[in-house]
Coordinates of C-alpha atoms and ligand atoms in Angstrom, one line a residue:
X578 CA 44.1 131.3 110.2
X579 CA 47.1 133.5 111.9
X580 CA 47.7 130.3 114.4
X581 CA 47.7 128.5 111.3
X582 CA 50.3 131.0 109.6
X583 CA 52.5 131.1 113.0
X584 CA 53.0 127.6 113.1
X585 CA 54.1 127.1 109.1
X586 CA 56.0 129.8 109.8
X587 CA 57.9 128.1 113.0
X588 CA 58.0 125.1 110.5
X589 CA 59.8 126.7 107.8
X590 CA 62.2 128.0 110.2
X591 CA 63.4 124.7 112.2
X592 CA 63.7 123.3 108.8
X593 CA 66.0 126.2 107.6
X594 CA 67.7 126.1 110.9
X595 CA 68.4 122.2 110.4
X596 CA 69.4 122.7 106.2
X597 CA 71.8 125.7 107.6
X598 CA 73.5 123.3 109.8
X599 CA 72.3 125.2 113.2
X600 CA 73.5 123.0 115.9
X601 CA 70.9 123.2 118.4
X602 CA 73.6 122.1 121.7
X603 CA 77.4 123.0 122.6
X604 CA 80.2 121.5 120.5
X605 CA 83.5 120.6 121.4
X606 CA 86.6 121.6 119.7
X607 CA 89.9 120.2 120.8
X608 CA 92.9 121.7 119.3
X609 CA 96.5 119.5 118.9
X610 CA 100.1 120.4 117.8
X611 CA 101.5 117.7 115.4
X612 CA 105.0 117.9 113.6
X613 CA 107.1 120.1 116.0
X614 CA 104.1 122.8 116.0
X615 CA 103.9 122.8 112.2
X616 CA 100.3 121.4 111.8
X617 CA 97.4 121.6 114.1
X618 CA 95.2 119.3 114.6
X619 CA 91.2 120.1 115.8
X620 CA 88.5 117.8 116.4
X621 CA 85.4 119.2 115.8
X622 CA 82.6 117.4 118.6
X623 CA 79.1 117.6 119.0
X624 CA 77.8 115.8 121.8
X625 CA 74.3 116.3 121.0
X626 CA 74.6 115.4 117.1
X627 CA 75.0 118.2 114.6
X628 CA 72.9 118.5 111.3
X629 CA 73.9 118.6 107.9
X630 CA 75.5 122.3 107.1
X631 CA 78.4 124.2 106.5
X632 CA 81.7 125.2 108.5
X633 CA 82.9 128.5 107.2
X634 CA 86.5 130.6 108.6
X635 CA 85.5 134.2 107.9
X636 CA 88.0 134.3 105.0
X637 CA 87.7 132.8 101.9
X638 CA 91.2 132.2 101.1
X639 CA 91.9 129.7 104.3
X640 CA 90.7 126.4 102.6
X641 CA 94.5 127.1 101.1
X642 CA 95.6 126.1 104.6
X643 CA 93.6 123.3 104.9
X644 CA 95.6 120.0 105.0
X645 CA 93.2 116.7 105.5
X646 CA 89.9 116.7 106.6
X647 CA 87.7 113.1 107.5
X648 CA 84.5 112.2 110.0
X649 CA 83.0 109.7 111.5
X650 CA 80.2 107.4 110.3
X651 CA 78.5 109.0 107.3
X652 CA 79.3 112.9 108.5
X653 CA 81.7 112.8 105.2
X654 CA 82.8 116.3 105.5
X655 CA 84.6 118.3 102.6
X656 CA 86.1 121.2 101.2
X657 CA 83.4 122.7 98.5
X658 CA 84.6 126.9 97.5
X659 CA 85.1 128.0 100.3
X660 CA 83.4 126.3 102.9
X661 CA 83.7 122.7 104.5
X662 CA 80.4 121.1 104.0
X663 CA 79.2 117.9 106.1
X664 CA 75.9 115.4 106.4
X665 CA 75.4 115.9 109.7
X666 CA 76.9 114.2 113.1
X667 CA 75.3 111.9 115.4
X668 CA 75.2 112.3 118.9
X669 CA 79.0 112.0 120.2
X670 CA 80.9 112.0 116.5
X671 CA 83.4 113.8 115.7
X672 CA 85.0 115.7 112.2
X673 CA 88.5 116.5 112.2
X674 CA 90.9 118.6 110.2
X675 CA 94.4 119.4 110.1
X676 CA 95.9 123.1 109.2
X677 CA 99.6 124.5 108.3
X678 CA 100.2 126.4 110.8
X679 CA 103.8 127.3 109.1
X680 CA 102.4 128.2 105.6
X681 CA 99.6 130.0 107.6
X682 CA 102.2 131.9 109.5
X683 CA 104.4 132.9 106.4
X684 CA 101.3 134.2 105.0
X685 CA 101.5 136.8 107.4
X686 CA 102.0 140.2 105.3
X687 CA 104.5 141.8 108.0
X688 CA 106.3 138.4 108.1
X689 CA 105.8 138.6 111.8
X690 CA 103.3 135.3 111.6
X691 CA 105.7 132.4 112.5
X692 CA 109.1 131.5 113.9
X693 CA 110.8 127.9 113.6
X694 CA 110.3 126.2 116.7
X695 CA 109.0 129.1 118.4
X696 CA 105.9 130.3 117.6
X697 CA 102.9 130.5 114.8
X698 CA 100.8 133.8 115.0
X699 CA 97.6 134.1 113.0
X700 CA 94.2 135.2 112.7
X701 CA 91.1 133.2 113.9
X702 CA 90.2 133.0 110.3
X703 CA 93.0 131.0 109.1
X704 CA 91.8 127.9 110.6
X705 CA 88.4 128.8 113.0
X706 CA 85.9 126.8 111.3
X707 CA 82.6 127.5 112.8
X708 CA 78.9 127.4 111.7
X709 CA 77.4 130.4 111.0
X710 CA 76.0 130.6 114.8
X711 CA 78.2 129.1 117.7
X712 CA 75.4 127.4 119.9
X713 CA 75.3 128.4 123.5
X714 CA 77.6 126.2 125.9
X715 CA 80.4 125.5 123.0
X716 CA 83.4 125.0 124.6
X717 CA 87.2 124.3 123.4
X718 CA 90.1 122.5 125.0
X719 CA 94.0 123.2 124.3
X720 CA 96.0 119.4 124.4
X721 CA 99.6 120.9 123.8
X722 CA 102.6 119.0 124.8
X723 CA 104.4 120.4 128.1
X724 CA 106.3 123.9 126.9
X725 CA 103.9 125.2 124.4
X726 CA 100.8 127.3 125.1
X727 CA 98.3 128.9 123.2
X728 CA 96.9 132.5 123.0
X729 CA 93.2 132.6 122.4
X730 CA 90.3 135.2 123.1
X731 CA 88.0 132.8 124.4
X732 CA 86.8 133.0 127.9
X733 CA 88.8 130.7 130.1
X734 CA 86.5 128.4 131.7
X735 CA 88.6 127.1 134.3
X736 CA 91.9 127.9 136.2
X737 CA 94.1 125.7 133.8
X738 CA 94.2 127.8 131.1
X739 CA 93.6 125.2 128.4
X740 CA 89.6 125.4 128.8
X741 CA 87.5 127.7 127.4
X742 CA 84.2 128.9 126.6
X743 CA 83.4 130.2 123.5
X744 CA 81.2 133.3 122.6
X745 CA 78.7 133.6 119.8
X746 CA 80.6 136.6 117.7
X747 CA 80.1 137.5 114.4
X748 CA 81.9 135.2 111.7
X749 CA 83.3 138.9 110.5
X750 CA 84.5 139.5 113.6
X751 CA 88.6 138.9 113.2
X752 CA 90.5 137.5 116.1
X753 CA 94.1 136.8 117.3
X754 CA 95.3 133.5 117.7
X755 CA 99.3 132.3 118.6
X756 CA 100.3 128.5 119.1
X757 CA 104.2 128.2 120.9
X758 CA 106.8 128.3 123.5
X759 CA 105.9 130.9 125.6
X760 CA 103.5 130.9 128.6
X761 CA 100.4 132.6 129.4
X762 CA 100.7 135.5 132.5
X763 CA 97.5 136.6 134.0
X764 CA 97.6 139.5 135.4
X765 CA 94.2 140.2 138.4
X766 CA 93.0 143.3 139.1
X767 CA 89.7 144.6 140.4
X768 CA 86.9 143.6 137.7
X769 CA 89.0 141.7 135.5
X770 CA 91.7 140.4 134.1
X771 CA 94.2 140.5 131.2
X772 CA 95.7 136.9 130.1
X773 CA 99.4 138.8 128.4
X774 CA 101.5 136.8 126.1
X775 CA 105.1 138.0 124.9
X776 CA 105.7 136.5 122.3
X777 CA 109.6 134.7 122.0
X778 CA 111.9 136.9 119.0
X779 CA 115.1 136.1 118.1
X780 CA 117.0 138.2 120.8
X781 CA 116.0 137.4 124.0
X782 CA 112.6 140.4 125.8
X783 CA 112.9 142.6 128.9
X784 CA 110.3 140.5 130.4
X785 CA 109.8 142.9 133.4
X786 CA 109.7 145.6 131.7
X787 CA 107.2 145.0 129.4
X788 CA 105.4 143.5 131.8
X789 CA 105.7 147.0 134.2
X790 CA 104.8 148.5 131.3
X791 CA 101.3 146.7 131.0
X792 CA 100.8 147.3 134.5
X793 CA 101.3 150.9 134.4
X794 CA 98.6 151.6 131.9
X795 CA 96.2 149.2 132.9
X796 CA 96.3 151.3 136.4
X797 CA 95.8 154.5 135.0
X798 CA 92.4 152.5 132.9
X799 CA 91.2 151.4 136.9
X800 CA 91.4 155.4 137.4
X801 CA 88.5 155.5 135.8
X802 CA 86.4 153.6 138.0
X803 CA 88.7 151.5 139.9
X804 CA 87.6 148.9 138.3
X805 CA 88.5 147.2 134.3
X806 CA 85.4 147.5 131.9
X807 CA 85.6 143.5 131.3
X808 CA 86.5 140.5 133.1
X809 CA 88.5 139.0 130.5
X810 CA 90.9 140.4 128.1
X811 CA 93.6 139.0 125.6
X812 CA 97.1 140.7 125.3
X813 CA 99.2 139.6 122.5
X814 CA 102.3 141.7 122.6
X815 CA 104.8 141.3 120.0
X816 CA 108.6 142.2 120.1
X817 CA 110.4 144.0 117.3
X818 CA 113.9 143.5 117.6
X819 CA 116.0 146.9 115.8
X820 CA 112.8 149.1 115.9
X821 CA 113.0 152.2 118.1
X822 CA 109.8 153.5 118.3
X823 CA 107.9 152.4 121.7
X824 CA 104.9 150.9 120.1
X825 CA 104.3 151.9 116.5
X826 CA 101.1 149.7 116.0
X827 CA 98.5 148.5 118.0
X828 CA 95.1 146.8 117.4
X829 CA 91.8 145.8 119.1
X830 CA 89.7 143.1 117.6
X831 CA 86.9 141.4 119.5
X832 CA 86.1 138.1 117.6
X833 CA 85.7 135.3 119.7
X834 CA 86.3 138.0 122.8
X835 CA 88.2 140.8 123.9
X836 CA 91.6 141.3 122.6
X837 CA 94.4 144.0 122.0
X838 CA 97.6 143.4 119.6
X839 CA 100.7 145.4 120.6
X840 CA 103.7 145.9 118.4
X841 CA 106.6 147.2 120.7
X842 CA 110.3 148.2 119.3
X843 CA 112.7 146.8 121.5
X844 CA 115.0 149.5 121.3
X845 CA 113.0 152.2 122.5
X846 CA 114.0 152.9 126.0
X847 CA 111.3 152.0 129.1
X848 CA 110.5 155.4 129.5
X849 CA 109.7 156.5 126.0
X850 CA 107.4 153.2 126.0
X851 CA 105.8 153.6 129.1
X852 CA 105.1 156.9 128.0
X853 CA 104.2 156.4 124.8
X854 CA 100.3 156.8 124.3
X855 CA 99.5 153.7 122.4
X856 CA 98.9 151.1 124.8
X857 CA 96.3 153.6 127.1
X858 CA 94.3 154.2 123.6
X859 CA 94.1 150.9 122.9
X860 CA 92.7 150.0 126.4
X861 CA 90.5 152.7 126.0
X862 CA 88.8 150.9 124.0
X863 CA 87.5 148.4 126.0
X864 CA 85.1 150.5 127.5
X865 CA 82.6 150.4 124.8
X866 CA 81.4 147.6 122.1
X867 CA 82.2 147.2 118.9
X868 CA 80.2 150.7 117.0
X869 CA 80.4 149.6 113.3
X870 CA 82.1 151.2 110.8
X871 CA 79.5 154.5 111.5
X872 CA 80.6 155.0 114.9
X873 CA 84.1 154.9 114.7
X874 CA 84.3 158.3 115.1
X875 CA 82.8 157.5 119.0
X876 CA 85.2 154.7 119.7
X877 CA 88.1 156.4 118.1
X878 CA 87.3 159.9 120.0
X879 CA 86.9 157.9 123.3
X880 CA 90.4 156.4 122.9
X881 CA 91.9 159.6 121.9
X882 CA 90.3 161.6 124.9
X883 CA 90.8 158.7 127.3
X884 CA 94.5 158.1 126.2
X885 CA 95.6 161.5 127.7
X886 CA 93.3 161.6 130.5
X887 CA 94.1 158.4 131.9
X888 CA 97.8 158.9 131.4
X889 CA 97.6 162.4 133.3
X890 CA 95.4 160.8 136.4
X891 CA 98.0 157.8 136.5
X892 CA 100.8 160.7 136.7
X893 CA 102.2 159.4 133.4
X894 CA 101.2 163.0 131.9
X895 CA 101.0 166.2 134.1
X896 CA 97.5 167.7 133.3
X897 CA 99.1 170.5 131.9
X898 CA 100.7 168.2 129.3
X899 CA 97.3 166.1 128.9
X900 CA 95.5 169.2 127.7
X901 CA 98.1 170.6 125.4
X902 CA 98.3 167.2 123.9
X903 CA 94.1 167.3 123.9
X904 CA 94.4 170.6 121.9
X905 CA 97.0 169.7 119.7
X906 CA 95.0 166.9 118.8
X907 CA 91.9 169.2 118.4
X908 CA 94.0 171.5 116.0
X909 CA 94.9 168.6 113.4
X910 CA 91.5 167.6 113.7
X911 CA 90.4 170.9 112.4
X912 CA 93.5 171.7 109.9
X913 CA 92.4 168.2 108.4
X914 CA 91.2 170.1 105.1
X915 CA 90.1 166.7 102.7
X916 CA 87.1 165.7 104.3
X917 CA 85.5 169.5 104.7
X918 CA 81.8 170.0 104.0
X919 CA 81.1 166.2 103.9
X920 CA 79.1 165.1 106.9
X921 CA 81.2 163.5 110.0
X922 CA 79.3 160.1 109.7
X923 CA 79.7 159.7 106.1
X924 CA 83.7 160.5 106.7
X925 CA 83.8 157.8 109.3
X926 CA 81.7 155.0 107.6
X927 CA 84.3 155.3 104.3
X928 CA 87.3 155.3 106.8
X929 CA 88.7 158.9 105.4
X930 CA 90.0 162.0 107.3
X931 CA 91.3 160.0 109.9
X932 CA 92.6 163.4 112.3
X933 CA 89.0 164.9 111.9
X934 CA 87.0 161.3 112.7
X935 CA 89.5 160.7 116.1
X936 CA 89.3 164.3 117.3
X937 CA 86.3 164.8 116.5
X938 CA 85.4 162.2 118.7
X939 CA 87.4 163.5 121.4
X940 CA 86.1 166.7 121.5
X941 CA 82.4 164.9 122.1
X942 CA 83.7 163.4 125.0
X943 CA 85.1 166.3 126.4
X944 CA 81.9 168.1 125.6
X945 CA 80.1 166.0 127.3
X946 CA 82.2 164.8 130.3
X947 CA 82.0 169.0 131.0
X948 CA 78.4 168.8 130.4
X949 CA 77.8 165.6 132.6
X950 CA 80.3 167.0 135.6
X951 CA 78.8 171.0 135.3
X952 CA 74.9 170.4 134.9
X953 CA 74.4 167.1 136.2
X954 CA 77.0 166.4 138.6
X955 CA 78.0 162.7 137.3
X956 CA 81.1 162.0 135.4
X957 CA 82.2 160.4 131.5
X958 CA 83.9 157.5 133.7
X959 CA 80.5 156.6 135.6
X960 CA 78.3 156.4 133.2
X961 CA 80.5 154.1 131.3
X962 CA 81.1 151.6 134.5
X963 CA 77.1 151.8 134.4
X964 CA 77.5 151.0 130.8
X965 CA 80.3 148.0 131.7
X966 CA 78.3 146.4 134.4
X967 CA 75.3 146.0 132.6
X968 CA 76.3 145.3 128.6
X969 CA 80.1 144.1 128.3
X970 CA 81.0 142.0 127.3
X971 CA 78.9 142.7 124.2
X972 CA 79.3 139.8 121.3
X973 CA 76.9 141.3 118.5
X974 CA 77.6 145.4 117.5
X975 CA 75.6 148.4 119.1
X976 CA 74.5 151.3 116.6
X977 CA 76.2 154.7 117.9
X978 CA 72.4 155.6 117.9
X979 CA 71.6 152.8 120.5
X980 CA 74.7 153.3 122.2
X981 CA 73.9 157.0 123.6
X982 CA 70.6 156.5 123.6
X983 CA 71.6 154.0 126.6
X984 CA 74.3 156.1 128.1
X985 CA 71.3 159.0 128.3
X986 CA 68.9 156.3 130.0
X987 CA 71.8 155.5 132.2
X988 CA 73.0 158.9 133.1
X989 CA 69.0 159.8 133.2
X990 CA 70.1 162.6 131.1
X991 CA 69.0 164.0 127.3
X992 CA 72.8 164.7 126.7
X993 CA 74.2 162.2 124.9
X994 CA 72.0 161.5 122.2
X995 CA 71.2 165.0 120.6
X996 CA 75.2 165.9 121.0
X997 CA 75.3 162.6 118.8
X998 CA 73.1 164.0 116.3
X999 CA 74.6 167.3 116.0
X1000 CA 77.8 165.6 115.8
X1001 CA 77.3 162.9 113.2
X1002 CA 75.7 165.8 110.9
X1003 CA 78.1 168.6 110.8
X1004 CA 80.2 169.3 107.7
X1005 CA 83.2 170.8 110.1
X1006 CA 85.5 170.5 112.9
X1007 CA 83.4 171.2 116.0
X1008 CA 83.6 174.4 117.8
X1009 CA 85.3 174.0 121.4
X1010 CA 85.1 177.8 121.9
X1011 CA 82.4 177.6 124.6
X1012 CA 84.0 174.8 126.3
X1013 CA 87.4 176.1 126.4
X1014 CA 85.6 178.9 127.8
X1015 CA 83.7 177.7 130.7
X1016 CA 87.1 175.5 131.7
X1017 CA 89.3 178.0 131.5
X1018 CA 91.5 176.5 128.6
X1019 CA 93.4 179.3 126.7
X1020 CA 95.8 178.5 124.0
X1021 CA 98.8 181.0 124.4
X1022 CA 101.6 181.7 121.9
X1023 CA 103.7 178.6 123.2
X1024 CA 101.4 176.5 125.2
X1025 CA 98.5 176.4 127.2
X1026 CA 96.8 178.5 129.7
X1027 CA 94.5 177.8 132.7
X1028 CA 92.5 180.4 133.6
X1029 CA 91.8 179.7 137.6
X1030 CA 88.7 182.1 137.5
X1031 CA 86.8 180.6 134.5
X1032 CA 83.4 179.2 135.8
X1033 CA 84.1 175.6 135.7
X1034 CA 88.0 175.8 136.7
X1035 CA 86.9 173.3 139.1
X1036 CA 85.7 170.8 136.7
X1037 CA 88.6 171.1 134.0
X1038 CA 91.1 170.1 136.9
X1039 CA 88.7 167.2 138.1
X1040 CA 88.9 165.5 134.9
X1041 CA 92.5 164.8 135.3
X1042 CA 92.8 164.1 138.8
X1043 CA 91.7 160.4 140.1
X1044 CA 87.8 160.4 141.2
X1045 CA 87.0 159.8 144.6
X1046 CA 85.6 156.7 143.0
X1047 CA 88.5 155.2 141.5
X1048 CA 90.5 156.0 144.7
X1049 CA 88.5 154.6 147.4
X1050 CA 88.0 151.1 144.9
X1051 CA 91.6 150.8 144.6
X1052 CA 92.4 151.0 148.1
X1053 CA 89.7 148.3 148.9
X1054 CA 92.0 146.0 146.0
X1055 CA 95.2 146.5 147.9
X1056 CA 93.3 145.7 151.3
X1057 CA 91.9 142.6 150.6
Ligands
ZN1105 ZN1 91.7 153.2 118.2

């Protein structure tokens, strides 16, 4: 009788599978300009046949951008709502549509999404149509005439840059995408590497100097562990001609893979962008996977503590600086009066009291980079390369509550979790007073203090200065 349950069971689901349109084998996308880069063109392959099913985009309204779609033999796909429905492919047949890459790209609500003859910059969503699982081995190709490139957050899969892998995110997951005249730089270093676009504006880009830029923060990230938390990253950077301030927007995303988006003014001056903390925050954030909307309070707080400790270790910041900027951070966190008496994880899900969610945050992982260093004599940037080496890149989300439950079985510690859990539940700002304590951190009338007899004096400064780690990894870089 339960054998006989199991197997209807296993029945019902290979049907389901097959109605859904689960492909069971790797498909093939191939991806064409047409029309001066105005249109692009993708053929859809499945080299092992495809069932009947759906394609969907992630966004509803992209069917608007949708110019032709046909099939072979009887696959007859079509628009229906929102999705593109088909009968199903046999082994080796294609579907193919077309998109508008320039309406696309004026729908772009900063008007940053497309340039005549230059570029088109838009979100995977616009024209990605996937089913609702990617099967393992899918792969894509990039056919562009000589001159223009693409800039995509799937894994390249083989030194020409126009082959690539592609990873089994969530649909909801939102991802970069640009199509133009520029070119691809990859830029190695030990553990990964970041594949950084620059995209063309109408005044012609300090090319080395955004490109020193990139370098200088990504070095103070490998002072971490010497090495970068993922093998693979994109980097879309995007010029604003007339804006002064260094970087006044930047995003990670991580559908389809690993990405940052990085809005730079191109009249700030070098040193008030290489400064500037925006770019380390948003690297930051590469160290851990994608927490939901319930742990962004974790991820933000880990880019906000690691933003000004990276920057100090790299020499960007003196430590003195760092921890001022640490505190100063702390004190809007706890002036933030709108959010008070609701609990920390209720603030973060509903995206309010954004000063008390990030600092917040930060003050966990100072708490417990202390706490790690002073009782068990590891360090916040270990555990996380233990974390890196054995779960990123991750393509589906971790719960905050698995996430420290792993750094704890990592670290072989009981640290990580029940600070979570204290945490997530308080109604306030956390109290740093015992920590300030033990480091020696005293906040005087004008700045801060360091007291060089507090009990872990020792500890405060080793948190800004490069680990023997990151130090000896980075020497074995430059000597190979
Ligand atoms: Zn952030």
């Amino acid at each position: 009788m339960v054998i006989d349950m199991a197997s209807r069971i296993a029945f019902w689901l290979g049907l389901l599978a097959l109605l859904s349109g689960e492909a069971q084998a790797g498909l093939d996308y191939t991806l064409r300009l047409h029309g001066d880069g105005t249109e692009l063109a993708v053929h859809l392959c499945a080299p092992d046949g495809l069932a009947a099913g759906e394609l969907r985009s992630g966004d509803r309204d992209s069917t608007r951008w949708l110019l032709a779609i046909d099939g072979d033999g009887s696959s007859r796909p079509r628009r229906s709502g929102e999705r593109i429905v088909h009968s199903g492919l046999s082994a080796g047949q294609c579907l193919r549509y077309r998109v508008d890459l320039r309406s696309a790209g004026r729908g772009d609500r900063y008007g940053l999404g497309w340039r005549d003859d230059a570029y088109a910059m838009l979100r995977l969503s616009d024209w990605f149509w996937r089913p609702q699982r990617i099967p393992a081995g899918t792969q894509a190709s990039v056919a562009f005439p000589d001159g223009w490139s693409a800039s995509l957050p799937w894994t390249p899969s083989d030194a020409s840059g126009r082959r690539y892998r592609i990873p089994d995110t969530p649909r909801s997951w939102e991802g970069f995408s640009a199509f133009g005249r520029f070119e691809e730089r990859r830029l190695d270093y030990p553990g990964g590497r970041l594949r950084v676009t620059l995209l063309p504006t109408t005044r012609p880009i300090p090319t080395p100097a955004l490109l020193r830029w990139l370098d200088l923060n990504t070095r103070a990230v490998l002072t971490s562990s010497g090495r970068l938390p993922l093998a693979d990253a994109q980097v879309l950077v995007v010029p604003l001609p007339g804006v002064r301030s260094p970087t006044p927007w930047g995003q990670v995303a991580r559908g389809g893979g690993s990405a940052l988006r990085l809005f730079t003014g191109l009249d700030a001056s070098e040193a008030e962008r290489n400064e500037d903390w925006t770019l380390s925050h948003e690297l930051s954030h590469l160290f851990h996977p994608y927490l939901g909307d319930g742990g962004r309070w974790l991820s933000e707080g880990l880019a906000s503590y690691y933003q000004n400790v990276l920057r100090a270790r790299a020499g960007i910041l003196t430590p003195e600086r760092a921890w001022s900027k640490l505190d100063a951070g702390f004190g809007r966190g706890h002036d933030e009066r709108s959010t008070r008496g609701q609990r920390l994880s209720e603030v973060s899900a509903g995206y309010r009291g954004t000063m008390r969610v990030y600092w917040s945050g930060a003050a966990y992982w100072l708490e417990a980079d202390a706490a790690l260093r002073e009782r068990h004599g590891q360090s916040l940037d270990a555990v996380l390369e233990r974390f890196a080496e054995r779960h990123l890149p991750a393509y589906q989300t971790w719960s905050p509550e698995r996430f420290t439950a792993e750094l704890d079985r990592l670290a072989g510690t009981r640290l990580f979790v029940p600070m979570y859990q204290r945490y997530a539940a308080d109604t306030r700002f956390p109290d740093l007073d015992d920590t300030y304590r033990r480091l020696g951190i005293g906040t005087g009338i004008q700045r801060l203090r360091s007291d060089p007899n507090a009990p872990a004096a020792a500890i405060r400064d080793a948190i800004m200065a490069r680990s023997p780690d990151s130090v000896r990894a980075a020497d074995a870089a430059v000597a190979r």
